[in-house]
Amino acid sequence: TLKVFVLTMMRYPNVEQKAHALIDAVIGSKGLPTLDDRLSLPYIEAILKQTLRWKPVIPLAFPHRTTVDNVYKGYFIPKGSTVLPNSWQCLQDAGDYPDLENFLPERFCDSTGSILLNDAPKPRQFTFGYGRRVFPGRYFAENILWLNIAALLSVFDIRR
């Protein structure tokens, strides 16, 4: 995910510059951003969400097994069938994410710059799994990703 983030910042310098300016405005010269600053930096949160959505590291989720017979869009799925969720497809739905080929963190922000709470699929849900097989370290992993992204954006000018 961090590799995707760095490569993306090289491709979208306007996103990197905006994030850098926002970090400077909130943090100033007091040091690196910490988790205490997370709520004050919603654009960094949006960059993390967009990175997870745009190029998921694991495009297919862990297999699940159906517990009852089911019919989905006219297809019969018998009890005990193995189902392999396609996380990549869920995060590439143009109905949920217009202009999905472009890296647009703003899609996760409202008009005031706050994180948007809508019904679109949440990238972290597909990144870290769901149900009984959800990744138990998901909150730790997400915090580490946020800290790394915020630190990289606050210290470096990422260029080609």
XYZ file of C-alpha atoms in Angstrom:
160
model
C 0.000 0.000 0.000
C 2.832 2.427 0.785
C 4.487 1.611 -2.532
C 1.223 2.378 -4.335
C 0.930 5.600 -2.328
C 4.437 6.837 -3.249
C 4.006 5.974 -6.930
C 0.624 7.690 -6.912
C 2.026 10.874 -5.380
C 4.599 10.964 -8.178
C 1.765 10.748 -10.702
C -0.527 13.227 -8.911
C 1.714 16.022 -7.536
C -1.299 18.305 -6.983
C -2.609 15.880 -4.326
C 0.803 15.723 -2.656
C 1.174 19.516 -2.655
C -2.313 20.069 -1.210
C -1.694 17.501 1.540
C 1.722 18.985 2.325
C 0.196 22.472 2.673
C -2.601 21.196 4.930
C -0.131 19.364 7.172
C 2.010 22.502 7.417
C -1.083 24.534 8.346
C -2.187 22.112 11.076
C 1.141 20.818 12.432
C 3.485 23.679 11.628
C 7.026 23.080 12.835
C 6.114 21.061 15.932
C 7.284 17.803 14.343
C 5.677 14.870 12.608
C 1.933 14.255 12.627
C 0.708 11.874 15.321
C -2.515 9.949 15.744
C -3.733 12.856 17.883
C -3.685 14.945 14.682
C -5.733 12.449 12.660
C -9.097 14.167 13.129
C -7.520 17.507 12.218
C -6.212 16.132 8.921
C -9.230 14.666 7.096
C -7.555 15.085 3.689
C -4.812 12.651 4.758
C -7.585 10.242 5.789
C -9.136 10.703 2.345
C -5.772 9.980 0.679
C -5.492 6.762 2.680
C -9.025 5.701 1.712
C -8.431 6.545 -1.943
C -5.132 4.622 -1.955
C -6.876 1.556 -0.526
C -9.697 1.912 -3.076
C -7.681 2.776 -6.162
C -5.187 -0.090 -6.201
C -6.114 -2.748 -3.628
C -3.131 -4.840 -2.576
C -5.212 -8.005 -2.375
C -7.877 -7.992 -5.111
C -9.639 -11.133 -3.878
C -10.789 -11.622 -0.286
C -10.467 -14.828 1.694
C -12.848 -17.584 0.610
C -16.140 -17.937 2.447
C -18.549 -20.872 2.480
C -22.298 -20.472 2.119
C -24.329 -21.747 5.056
C -27.670 -21.971 3.233
C -28.915 -22.365 -0.341
C -29.132 -18.978 -2.002
C -30.154 -17.375 -5.287
C -28.190 -14.311 -6.376
C -29.182 -12.470 -9.562
C -30.787 -15.623 -10.908
C -27.860 -17.909 -10.047
C -28.451 -20.769 -7.632
C -25.675 -21.102 -5.045
C -26.009 -24.335 -3.057
C -25.240 -24.584 0.648
C -21.549 -25.357 1.228
C -20.333 -23.568 -1.908
C -17.056 -21.690 -1.705
C -17.476 -18.014 -2.504
C -14.457 -15.876 -3.355
C -15.342 -12.169 -2.943
C -13.878 -9.890 -5.624
C -12.822 -6.867 -3.568
C -11.238 -5.162 -6.561
C -14.531 -5.109 -8.456
C -16.422 -3.754 -5.457
C -13.979 -0.832 -5.278
C -14.074 -0.181 -9.045
C -17.818 0.379 -9.422
C -18.395 3.585 -11.404
C -21.818 3.930 -9.770
C -20.199 4.279 -6.354
C -17.002 5.992 -7.501
C -17.454 8.320 -10.495
C -14.273 9.007 -12.489
C -12.783 5.937 -10.850
C -9.608 5.856 -12.954
C -8.355 9.120 -11.453
C -6.885 9.439 -7.977
C -9.374 11.755 -6.271
C -9.177 11.841 -2.468
C -11.848 14.547 -2.585
C -14.441 11.848 -3.345
C -14.226 10.952 0.359
C -14.672 14.562 1.558
C -17.718 16.796 1.779
C -17.777 20.437 0.680
C -16.193 21.543 3.978
C -13.269 19.118 3.649
C -14.547 16.739 6.337
C -14.670 13.003 5.733
C -17.853 12.107 3.893
C -20.055 9.497 5.506
C -22.057 7.945 2.681
C -23.307 4.565 1.564
C -20.512 3.887 -0.941
C -18.471 0.778 -0.146
C -15.762 1.555 2.367
C -12.262 0.737 1.098
C -11.109 -0.514 4.508
C -13.958 -3.042 4.531
C -12.659 -4.661 1.354
C -8.993 -4.226 2.239
C -9.112 -5.864 5.640
C -11.953 -8.311 5.069
C -15.324 -8.817 6.660
C -17.252 -11.315 8.680
C -15.498 -13.821 10.893
C -12.357 -13.662 8.775
C -11.751 -9.940 9.133
C -8.078 -9.114 9.719
C -7.693 -8.822 13.519
C -4.928 -6.205 13.211
C -6.910 -3.935 10.891
C -6.990 -0.927 13.229
C -3.294 -1.211 13.995
C -2.465 -1.602 10.291
C -4.622 1.352 9.314
C -3.047 3.562 11.999
C 0.437 2.592 10.807
C -0.509 3.349 7.194
C -1.946 6.726 8.188
C 1.151 7.628 10.230
C 3.484 6.643 7.386
C 1.507 8.554 4.765
C 1.269 11.647 6.986
C 4.993 11.511 7.818
C 6.030 11.070 4.180
C 3.811 13.954 3.102
C 5.061 16.231 5.880
C 8.767 15.642 5.280
C 9.270 14.879 1.587
C 8.424 16.405 -1.764
C 7.666 13.266 -3.745
C 8.708 13.650 -7.379
C 9.564 11.580 -10.412
